[in-house]
PDB file of C-alpha atoms in Angstrom:
ATOM      1  CA  UNK E 118      72.089 -56.278 -77.761  1.00 48.00           C
ATOM      2  CA  UNK E 119      71.738 -52.812 -76.208  1.00 44.00           C
ATOM      3  CA  UNK E 120      70.558 -51.422 -79.539  1.00 44.00           C
ATOM      4  CA  UNK E 121      67.958 -54.204 -79.791  1.00 41.00           C
ATOM      5  CA  UNK E 122      66.636 -53.423 -76.284  1.00 43.00           C
ATOM      6  CA  UNK E 123      66.355 -49.714 -77.104  1.00 43.00           C
ATOM      7  CA  UNK E 124      64.452 -50.467 -80.307  1.00 41.00           C
ATOM      8  CA  UNK E 125      62.065 -52.818 -78.498  1.00 45.00           C
ATOM      9  CA  UNK E 126      61.469 -50.246 -75.754  1.00 46.00           C
ATOM     10  CA  UNK E 127      60.687 -47.632 -78.360  1.00 45.00           C
ATOM     11  CA  UNK E 128      58.258 -49.987 -80.095  1.00 42.00           C
ATOM     12  CA  UNK E 129      56.476 -50.682 -76.800  1.00 44.00           C
ATOM     13  CA  UNK E 130      56.154 -46.989 -75.925  1.00 43.00           C
ATOM     14  CA  UNK E 131      54.805 -46.120 -79.370  1.00 40.00           C
ATOM     15  CA  UNK E 132      52.411 -49.069 -79.237  1.00 45.00           C
ATOM     16  CA  UNK E 133      51.087 -48.084 -75.812  1.00 42.00           C
ATOM     17  CA  UNK E 134      50.653 -44.476 -76.908  1.00 42.00           C
ATOM     18  CA  UNK E 135      48.723 -45.473 -80.009  1.00 39.00           C
ATOM     19  CA  UNK E 136      46.621 -47.883 -77.982  1.00 42.00           C
ATOM     20  CA  UNK E 137      45.707 -45.255 -75.408  1.00 37.00           C
ATOM     21  CA  UNK E 138      44.964 -42.761 -78.157  1.00 37.00           C
ATOM     22  CA  UNK E 139      42.701 -45.233 -79.896  1.00 38.00           C
ATOM     23  CA  UNK E 140      40.858 -46.006 -76.655  1.00 37.00           C
ATOM     24  CA  UNK E 141      40.375 -42.327 -75.958  1.00 38.00           C
ATOM     25  CA  UNK E 142      38.952 -41.635 -79.395  1.00 37.00           C
ATOM     26  CA  UNK E 143      36.682 -44.646 -79.158  1.00 33.00           C
ATOM     27  CA  UNK E 144      35.259 -43.456 -75.832  1.00 31.00           C
ATOM     28  CA  UNK E 145      34.545 -39.974 -77.129  1.00 31.00           C
ATOM     29  CA  UNK E 146      32.905 -41.337 -80.249  1.00 29.00           C
ATOM     30  CA  UNK E 147      30.744 -43.615 -78.134  1.00 30.00           C
ATOM     31  CA  UNK E 148      29.651 -40.737 -75.891  1.00 35.00           C
ATOM     32  CA  UNK E 149      28.834 -38.573 -78.877  1.00 32.00           C
ATOM     33  CA  UNK E 150      26.867 -41.365 -80.492  1.00 33.00           C
ATOM     34  CA  UNK E 151      24.838 -41.960 -77.333  1.00 39.00           C
ATOM     35  CA  UNK E 152      23.831 -38.308 -77.224  1.00 54.00           C
ATOM     36  CA  UNK E 153      23.077 -38.018 -80.925  1.00 57.00           C
ATOM     37  CA  UNK E 154      21.452 -41.317 -81.798  1.00 77.00           C
ATOM     38  CA  UNK E 155      19.028 -40.422 -84.556  1.00 86.00           C
ATOM     39  CA  UNK E 156      17.328 -43.819 -84.286  1.00 93.00           C
ATOM     40  CA  UNK E 157      16.034 -43.212 -80.726  1.00 97.00           C
ATOM     41  CA  UNK E 158      13.926 -40.377 -79.335  1.00 98.00           C
ATOM     42  CA  UNK E 159      14.594 -40.041 -75.593  1.00 98.00           C
ATOM     43  CA  UNK E 160      11.636 -38.333 -73.925  1.00 98.00           C
ATOM     44  CA  UNK E 161      11.997 -36.836 -70.455  1.00 98.00           C
ATOM     45  CA  UNK E 162       8.861 -36.685 -68.311  1.00 97.00           C
ATOM     46  CA  UNK E 163       7.541 -36.497 -64.762  1.00 94.00           C
ATOM     47  CA  UNK E 164       6.123 -39.906 -63.877  1.00 94.00           C
ATOM     48  CA  UNK E 165       3.922 -38.366 -61.163  1.00 90.00           C
ATOM     49  CA  UNK E 166       1.953 -36.071 -63.462  1.00 92.00           C
ATOM     50  CA  UNK E 167      -1.338 -37.720 -64.445  1.00 92.00           C
ATOM     51  CA  UNK E 168      -3.039 -37.644 -66.888  1.00 94.00           C
ATOM     52  CA  UNK E 169       0.001 -36.606 -68.961  1.00 96.00           C
ATOM     53  CA  UNK E 170       2.612 -39.052 -67.659  1.00 96.00           C
ATOM     54  CA  UNK E 171       2.398 -41.615 -64.868  1.00 95.00           C
ATOM     55  CA  UNK E 172       2.663 -45.287 -63.933  1.00 94.00           C
ATOM     56  CA  UNK E 173      -0.470 -47.403 -64.091  1.00 94.00           C
ATOM     57  CA  UNK E 174      -1.264 -50.265 -61.726  1.00 93.00           C
ATOM     58  CA  UNK E 175       0.790 -52.625 -63.870  1.00 95.00           C
ATOM     59  CA  UNK E 176       3.862 -50.417 -63.521  1.00 94.00           C
ATOM     60  CA  UNK E 177       3.666 -49.257 -67.151  1.00 96.00           C
ATOM     61  CA  UNK E 178       4.235 -45.645 -68.174  1.00 97.00           C
ATOM     62  CA  UNK E 179       1.034 -44.229 -69.636  1.00 97.00           C
ATOM     63  CA  UNK E 180      -0.683 -40.891 -70.130  1.00 97.00           C
ATOM     64  CA  UNK E 181      -1.787 -38.455 -72.821  1.00 98.00           C
ATOM     65  CA  UNK E 182       1.706 -37.137 -73.554  1.00 98.00           C
ATOM     66  CA  UNK E 183       3.292 -40.579 -73.233  1.00 98.00           C
ATOM     67  CA  UNK E 184       0.956 -42.019 -75.871  1.00 98.00           C
ATOM     68  CA  UNK E 185       1.393 -38.955 -78.060  1.00 98.00           C
ATOM     69  CA  UNK E 186       5.191 -39.248 -77.859  1.00 98.00           C
ATOM     70  CA  UNK E 187       5.023 -42.947 -78.789  1.00 98.00           C
ATOM     71  CA  UNK E 188       2.794 -42.189 -81.774  1.00 98.00           C
ATOM     72  CA  UNK E 189       5.129 -39.379 -82.792  1.00 98.00           C
ATOM     73  CA  UNK E 190       8.203 -41.630 -82.666  1.00 98.00           C
ATOM     74  CA  UNK E 191       6.380 -44.231 -84.766  1.00 98.00           C
ATOM     75  CA  UNK E 192       5.490 -41.555 -87.322  1.00 98.00           C
ATOM     76  CA  UNK E 193       9.150 -40.461 -87.392  1.00 98.00           C
ATOM     77  CA  UNK E 194      10.297 -44.053 -87.883  1.00 97.00           C
ATOM     78  CA  UNK E 195      12.440 -44.144 -84.733  1.00 98.00           C
ATOM     79  CA  UNK E 196      12.407 -46.012 -81.437  1.00 98.00           C
ATOM     80  CA  UNK E 197      11.400 -44.253 -78.248  1.00 98.00           C
ATOM     81  CA  UNK E 198      12.926 -44.326 -74.785  1.00 97.00           C
ATOM     82  CA  UNK E 199      10.780 -42.998 -71.947  1.00 98.00           C
ATOM     83  CA  UNK E 200      13.035 -41.425 -69.329  1.00 97.00           C
ATOM     84  CA  UNK E 201      11.447 -40.429 -65.980  1.00 96.00           C
ATOM     85  CA  UNK E 202      13.163 -37.362 -64.495  1.00 95.00           C
ATOM     86  CA  UNK E 203      12.984 -35.221 -61.381  1.00 92.00           C
ATOM     87  CA  UNK E 204      11.181 -32.128 -62.577  1.00 90.00           C
ATOM     88  CA  UNK E 205      13.577 -29.753 -60.848  1.00 89.00           C
ATOM     89  CA  UNK E 206      16.484 -31.458 -62.683  1.00 92.00           C
ATOM     90  CA  UNK E 207      14.964 -31.223 -66.159  1.00 94.00           C
ATOM     91  CA  UNK E 208      17.386 -28.554 -67.426  1.00 94.00           C
ATOM     92  CA  UNK E 209      20.433 -30.562 -66.367  1.00 95.00           C
ATOM     93  CA  UNK E 210      19.022 -33.702 -68.023  1.00 96.00           C
ATOM     94  CA  UNK E 211      18.424 -31.820 -71.268  1.00 95.00           C
ATOM     95  CA  UNK E 212      21.776 -30.022 -71.336  1.00 94.00           C
ATOM     96  CA  UNK E 213      23.739 -33.195 -70.559  1.00 94.00           C
ATOM     97  CA  UNK E 214      22.078 -35.064 -73.417  1.00 94.00           C
ATOM     98  CA  UNK E 215      20.432 -37.633 -71.143  1.00 96.00           C
ATOM     99  CA  UNK E 216      17.128 -36.729 -72.793  1.00 98.00           C
ATOM    100  CA  UNK E 217      16.279 -35.246 -76.199  1.00 98.00           C
ATOM    101  CA  UNK E 218      13.195 -33.335 -75.164  1.00 98.00           C
ATOM    102  CA  UNK E 219      10.774 -32.570 -72.334  1.00 98.00           C
ATOM    103  CA  UNK E 220       7.275 -33.751 -73.189  1.00 98.00           C
ATOM    104  CA  UNK E 221       4.973 -33.747 -70.199  1.00 94.00           C
ATOM    105  CA  UNK E 222       2.523 -30.891 -69.813  1.00 93.00           C
ATOM    106  CA  UNK E 223       5.441 -28.523 -70.318  1.00 95.00           C
ATOM    107  CA  UNK E 224       4.443 -24.849 -70.222  1.00 93.00           C
ATOM    108  CA  UNK E 225       5.898 -22.401 -72.730  1.00 95.00           C
ATOM    109  CA  UNK E 226       4.871 -19.195 -70.973  1.00 91.00           C
ATOM    110  CA  UNK E 227       7.735 -17.599 -69.085  1.00 89.00           C
ATOM    111  CA  UNK E 228      10.196 -20.035 -70.659  1.00 93.00           C
ATOM    112  CA  UNK E 229       9.995 -18.852 -74.286  1.00 95.00           C
ATOM    113  CA  UNK E 230      13.693 -17.991 -74.609  1.00 95.00           C
ATOM    114  CA  UNK E 231      15.046 -20.801 -72.483  1.00 96.00           C
ATOM    115  CA  UNK E 232      14.235 -23.694 -74.823  1.00 97.00           C
ATOM    116  CA  UNK E 233      13.503 -24.417 -78.479  1.00 98.00           C
ATOM    117  CA  UNK E 234       9.778 -25.200 -78.708  1.00 98.00           C
ATOM    118  CA  UNK E 235       7.295 -26.883 -80.981  1.00 98.00           C
ATOM    119  CA  UNK E 236       4.083 -25.009 -81.662  1.00 98.00           C
ATOM    120  CA  UNK E 237       1.619 -25.265 -78.735  1.00 98.00           C
ATOM    121  CA  UNK E 238      -0.628 -28.317 -78.742  1.00 98.00           C
ATOM    122  CA  UNK E 239      -2.829 -27.495 -75.722  1.00 97.00           C
ATOM    123  CA  UNK E 240      -4.171 -24.538 -73.767  1.00 96.00           C
ATOM    124  CA  UNK E 241      -3.976 -24.800 -69.991  1.00 93.00           C
ATOM    125  CA  UNK E 242      -4.664 -22.854 -66.795  1.00 93.00           C
ATOM    126  CA  UNK E 243      -3.255 -22.730 -63.302  1.00 95.00           C
ATOM    127  CA  UNK E 244      -5.922 -23.268 -60.638  1.00 97.00           C
ATOM    128  CA  UNK E 245      -6.267 -23.984 -56.924  1.00 98.00           C
ATOM    129  CA  UNK E 246      -7.567 -27.231 -55.448  1.00 98.00           C
ATOM    130  CA  UNK E 247      -9.064 -27.091 -51.945  1.00 98.00           C
ATOM    131  CA  UNK E 248     -11.248 -29.231 -49.708  1.00 98.00           C
ATOM    132  CA  UNK E 249     -14.929 -28.942 -50.553  1.00 98.00           C
ATOM    133  CA  UNK E 250     -15.882 -28.069 -46.957  1.00 97.00           C
ATOM    134  CA  UNK E 251     -13.001 -25.627 -46.429  1.00 97.00           C
ATOM    135  CA  UNK E 252     -15.053 -22.474 -46.958  1.00 97.00           C
ATOM    136  CA  UNK E 253     -12.496 -21.370 -49.564  1.00 98.00           C
ATOM    137  CA  UNK E 254     -14.314 -20.238 -52.702  1.00 97.00           C
ATOM    138  CA  UNK E 255     -12.080 -17.566 -54.224  1.00 97.00           C
ATOM    139  CA  UNK E 256      -8.368 -16.801 -54.438  1.00 97.00           C
ATOM    140  CA  UNK E 257      -8.903 -13.997 -51.925  1.00 97.00           C
ATOM    141  CA  UNK E 258     -10.043 -16.619 -49.404  1.00 98.00           C
ATOM    142  CA  UNK E 259      -6.520 -18.071 -49.440  1.00 98.00           C
ATOM    143  CA  UNK E 260      -5.288 -15.256 -47.215  1.00 98.00           C
ATOM    144  CA  UNK E 261      -3.573 -16.685 -44.116  1.00 98.00           C
ATOM    145  CA  UNK E 262      -3.817 -20.213 -45.532  1.00 98.00           C
ATOM    146  CA  UNK E 263      -1.138 -22.837 -46.164  1.00 98.00           C
ATOM    147  CA  UNK E 264      -0.557 -23.256 -49.905  1.00 98.00           C
ATOM    148  CA  UNK E 265       1.569 -25.849 -51.749  1.00 98.00           C
ATOM    149  CA  UNK E 266       2.946 -26.127 -55.296  1.00 96.00           C
ATOM    150  CA  UNK E 267       5.213 -28.524 -57.160  1.00 93.00           C
ATOM    151  CA  UNK E 268       8.811 -27.354 -57.236  1.00 92.00           C
ATOM    152  CA  UNK E 269       9.863 -25.760 -60.554  1.00 88.00           C
ATOM    153  CA  UNK E 270       6.277 -25.894 -61.836  1.00 90.00           C
ATOM    154  CA  UNK E 271       4.316 -23.253 -63.739  1.00 90.00           C
ATOM    155  CA  UNK E 272       2.124 -22.818 -60.675  1.00 94.00           C
ATOM    156  CA  UNK E 273       5.205 -21.906 -58.646  1.00 95.00           C
ATOM    157  CA  UNK E 274       6.212 -19.377 -61.303  1.00 93.00           C
ATOM    158  CA  UNK E 275       2.723 -17.850 -61.400  1.00 94.00           C
ATOM    159  CA  UNK E 276       2.610 -17.420 -57.627  1.00 96.00           C
ATOM    160  CA  UNK E 277       6.148 -16.049 -57.432  1.00 94.00           C
ATOM    161  CA  UNK E 278       5.146 -13.482 -60.066  1.00 93.00           C
ATOM    162  CA  UNK E 279       2.205 -12.352 -57.937  1.00 95.00           C
ATOM    163  CA  UNK E 280       4.069 -11.024 -54.904  1.00 96.00           C
ATOM    164  CA  UNK E 281       0.963  -9.681 -53.161  1.00 97.00           C
ATOM    165  CA  UNK E 282      -0.799 -13.031 -53.424  1.00 97.00           C
ATOM    166  CA  UNK E 283       2.255 -14.915 -52.194  1.00 97.00           C
ATOM    167  CA  UNK E 284       2.674 -12.527 -49.257  1.00 97.00           C
ATOM    168  CA  UNK E 285      -0.943 -13.126 -48.227  1.00 98.00           C
ATOM    169  CA  UNK E 286      -0.358 -16.833 -47.491  1.00 98.00           C
ATOM    170  CA  UNK E 287       0.401 -17.942 -43.967  1.00 98.00           C
ATOM    171  CA  UNK E 288       2.758 -20.553 -45.402  1.00 97.00           C
ATOM    172  CA  UNK E 289       3.952 -21.324 -48.922  1.00 97.00           C
ATOM    173  CA  UNK E 290       5.671 -24.670 -49.628  1.00 97.00           C
ATOM    174  CA  UNK E 291       7.202 -26.319 -52.696  1.00 95.00           C
ATOM    175  CA  UNK E 292       6.944 -30.125 -52.766  1.00 95.00           C
ATOM    176  CA  UNK E 293       8.406 -32.765 -55.072  1.00 90.00           C
ATOM    177  CA  UNK E 294       5.164 -33.860 -56.751  1.00 90.00           C
ATOM    178  CA  UNK E 295       1.402 -33.442 -56.716  1.00 89.00           C
ATOM    179  CA  UNK E 296       0.726 -36.830 -55.147  1.00 89.00           C
ATOM    180  CA  UNK E 297       2.547 -35.569 -52.050  1.00 93.00           C
ATOM    181  CA  UNK E 298       0.642 -32.288 -52.191  1.00 95.00           C
ATOM    182  CA  UNK E 299      -2.725 -34.047 -52.436  1.00 96.00           C
ATOM    183  CA  UNK E 300      -1.900 -36.173 -49.397  1.00 96.00           C
ATOM    184  CA  UNK E 301      -1.029 -32.979 -47.495  1.00 97.00           C
ATOM    185  CA  UNK E 302      -4.317 -31.416 -48.555  1.00 98.00           C
ATOM    186  CA  UNK E 303      -6.267 -34.501 -47.502  1.00 97.00           C
ATOM    187  CA  UNK E 304      -4.554 -34.619 -44.097  1.00 97.00           C
ATOM    188  CA  UNK E 305      -4.990 -30.909 -43.450  1.00 97.00           C
ATOM    189  CA  UNK E 306      -1.280 -30.086 -43.660  1.00 97.00           C
ATOM    190  CA  UNK E 307      -2.127 -27.840 -46.627  1.00 98.00           C
ATOM    191  CA  UNK E 308      -5.222 -25.737 -47.293  1.00 98.00           C
ATOM    192  CA  UNK E 309      -4.780 -25.401 -51.047  1.00 98.00           C
ATOM    193  CA  UNK E 310      -2.650 -26.596 -53.953  1.00 98.00           C
ATOM    194  CA  UNK E 311      -1.890 -24.596 -57.077  1.00 97.00           C
ATOM    195  CA  UNK E 312      -1.622 -26.828 -60.148  1.00 95.00           C
ATOM    196  CA  UNK E 313      -2.393 -27.308 -63.826  1.00 93.00           C
ATOM    197  CA  UNK E 314      -6.112 -27.433 -64.575  1.00 94.00           C
ATOM    198  CA  UNK E 315      -6.060 -30.800 -66.358  1.00 92.00           C
ATOM    199  CA  UNK E 316      -3.959 -32.311 -63.580  1.00 93.00           C
ATOM    200  CA  UNK E 317      -6.456 -30.924 -61.070  1.00 95.00           C
ATOM    201  CA  UNK E 318      -9.316 -32.561 -62.993  1.00 93.00           C
ATOM    202  CA  UNK E 319      -7.534 -35.901 -62.812  1.00 92.00           C
ATOM    203  CA  UNK E 320      -6.572 -35.548 -59.132  1.00 93.00           C
ATOM    204  CA  UNK E 321     -10.132 -34.662 -58.070  1.00 95.00           C
ATOM    205  CA  UNK E 322     -12.019 -37.085 -60.339  1.00 92.00           C
ATOM    206  CA  UNK E 323     -14.438 -39.136 -58.244  1.00 94.00           C
ATOM    207  CA  UNK E 324     -13.286 -37.429 -55.023  1.00 96.00           C
ATOM    208  CA  UNK E 325     -16.105 -35.266 -53.688  1.00 96.00           C
ATOM    209  CA  UNK E 326     -13.981 -34.090 -50.765  1.00 97.00           C
ATOM    210  CA  UNK E 327     -12.002 -31.838 -53.145  1.00 98.00           C
ATOM    211  CA  UNK E 328     -13.000 -29.021 -55.487  1.00 98.00           C
ATOM    212  CA  UNK E 329     -11.323 -26.739 -58.030  1.00 98.00           C
ATOM    213  CA  UNK E 330     -11.788 -23.009 -57.588  1.00 98.00           C
ATOM    214  CA  UNK E 331     -13.498 -21.352 -60.560  1.00 96.00           C
ATOM    215  CA  UNK E 332     -11.114 -18.401 -60.435  1.00 96.00           C
ATOM    216  CA  UNK E 333      -7.944 -19.044 -62.442  1.00 94.00           C
ATOM    217  CA  UNK E 334      -4.431 -18.121 -61.334  1.00 95.00           C
ATOM    218  CA  UNK E 335      -2.992 -17.870 -64.886  1.00 93.00           C
ATOM    219  CA  UNK E 336      -3.404 -19.056 -68.486  1.00 93.00           C
ATOM    220  CA  UNK E 337      -0.740 -20.790 -70.544  1.00 93.00           C
ATOM    221  CA  UNK E 338       0.053 -23.264 -73.309  1.00 96.00           C
ATOM    222  CA  UNK E 339       1.781 -26.637 -73.532  1.00 97.00           C
ATOM    223  CA  UNK E 340       4.447 -27.598 -76.086  1.00 98.00           C
ATOM    224  CA  UNK E 341       7.420 -29.949 -76.441  1.00 98.00           C
ATOM    225  CA  UNK E 342      10.683 -28.368 -75.292  1.00 98.00           C
ATOM    226  CA  UNK E 343      14.185 -29.048 -76.679  1.00 98.00           C
ATOM    227  CA  UNK E 344      17.634 -27.771 -75.814  1.00 97.00           C
ATOM    228  CA  UNK E 345      18.050 -24.208 -77.058  1.00 96.00           C
ATOM    229  CA  UNK E 346      19.110 -24.261 -80.703  1.00 96.00           C
ATOM    230  CA  UNK E 347      18.081 -27.857 -81.481  1.00 96.00           C
ATOM    231  CA  UNK E 348      15.766 -26.851 -84.315  1.00 97.00           C
ATOM    232  CA  UNK E 349      16.545 -29.944 -86.386  1.00 97.00           C
ATOM    233  CA  UNK E 350      14.953 -32.406 -83.970  1.00 97.00           C
ATOM    234  CA  UNK E 351      12.203 -29.920 -83.100  1.00 98.00           C
ATOM    235  CA  UNK E 352      11.222 -29.665 -86.765  1.00 98.00           C
ATOM    236  CA  UNK E 353      11.148 -33.455 -87.141  1.00 98.00           C
ATOM    237  CA  UNK E 354       8.955 -33.902 -84.068  1.00 98.00           C
ATOM    238  CA  UNK E 355       6.649 -31.035 -84.994  1.00 98.00           C
ATOM    239  CA  UNK E 356       6.165 -32.408 -88.513  1.00 98.00           C
ATOM    240  CA  UNK E 357       5.131 -35.770 -87.054  1.00 98.00           C
ATOM    241  CA  UNK E 358       2.817 -34.087 -84.523  1.00 98.00           C
ATOM    242  CA  UNK E 359       1.041 -32.208 -87.303  1.00 98.00           C
ATOM    243  CA  UNK E 360       0.521 -35.487 -89.171  1.00 98.00           C
ATOM    244  CA  UNK E 361      -1.038 -36.872 -85.982  1.00 98.00           C
ATOM    245  CA  UNK E 362      -3.489 -33.970 -86.006  1.00 98.00           C
ATOM    246  CA  UNK E 363      -4.307 -34.545 -89.669  1.00 98.00           C
ATOM    247  CA  UNK E 364      -4.877 -38.297 -89.381  1.00 97.00           C
ATOM    248  CA  UNK E 365      -6.961 -38.005 -86.194  1.00 97.00           C
ATOM    249  CA  UNK E 366      -4.466 -39.637 -83.802  1.00 98.00           C
ATOM    250  CA  UNK E 367      -4.364 -36.600 -81.536  1.00 98.00           C
ATOM    251  CA  UNK E 368      -8.168 -36.276 -81.512  1.00 97.00           C
ATOM    252  CA  UNK E 369      -8.550 -39.917 -80.429  1.00 98.00           C
ATOM    253  CA  UNK E 370      -5.996 -39.531 -77.614  1.00 98.00           C
ATOM    254  CA  UNK E 371      -7.663 -36.318 -76.494  1.00 96.00           C
ATOM    255  CA  UNK E 372     -11.096 -37.957 -76.359  1.00 96.00           C
ATOM    256  CA  UNK E 373      -9.617 -40.884 -74.424  1.00 96.00           C
ATOM    257  CA  UNK E 374      -8.044 -38.768 -71.693  1.00 95.00           C
ATOM    258  CA  UNK E 375     -10.243 -35.648 -71.574  1.00 94.00           C
ATOM    259  CA  UNK E 376     -13.567 -36.623 -73.134  1.00 91.00           C
ATOM    260  CA  UNK E 377     -13.196 -33.992 -75.856  1.00 92.00           C
ATOM    261  CA  UNK E 378     -10.679 -32.723 -78.368  1.00 95.00           C
ATOM    262  CA  UNK E 379      -8.539 -30.154 -76.517  1.00 94.00           C
ATOM    263  CA  UNK E 380      -5.666 -30.118 -79.033  1.00 97.00           C
ATOM    264  CA  UNK E 381      -5.041 -26.671 -80.553  1.00 97.00           C
ATOM    265  CA  UNK E 382      -2.166 -27.615 -82.883  1.00 98.00           C
ATOM    266  CA  UNK E 383      -2.997 -27.140 -86.567  1.00 96.00           C
ATOM    267  CA  UNK E 384      -2.255 -29.692 -89.266  1.00 95.00           C
ATOM    268  CA  UNK E 385      -0.821 -27.043 -91.622  1.00 89.00           C
TER     269      UNK E 385
END
């Protein structure tokens, strides 16, 4: 009887150990699969960044880059998941595998070695938006003024790189998104906002109380960014993007959102 009990105890221990081991392996496999699902392209984007990515009145995600990403996924033969992210958390989202790429007016310049990039698809500039009656007409006029930028944006990088310009401001503030910045500008809490040119065009469209300064802060290019070293997915996406240039998809999207073809990516 004692021998029987010992044998049964041993069987139970072995069974529990194997069960736990199997559960552990299953969990790890599931995690790995969720981060490397070749049938879904998970696109990270800022949902407060019109005209590249934003929510329309119906609560649907739309925008130039959103539509381009959808067309790209279709060309690749995969599903797409649109994942809104906090822009200042984009690196963490990419490194953790929550998203596969960052596709939302994402500037290469200054970040060349930090990510794996597609070829550029758009040229862009950093500009200042001010009130039309502010008396501010040049960048030099921003001396002793309150200036805002989006946190972790290219505009923030450009200003931080120009120490003399930054030191000339009375106050320099980073905010979460450009909608907040525009409200501050409208209320008088800010005198100027540094932002992407095409975003500035969208934010000031039909609003005569605002204007974009002619003088540019910096020039740059947009591309799709992937985790450093992920050339496999980059190559797949870039191949599909080039097909979109060749078949006219990109030209149609560009005309829709900007009134002209601003895409610089070649079909070759």
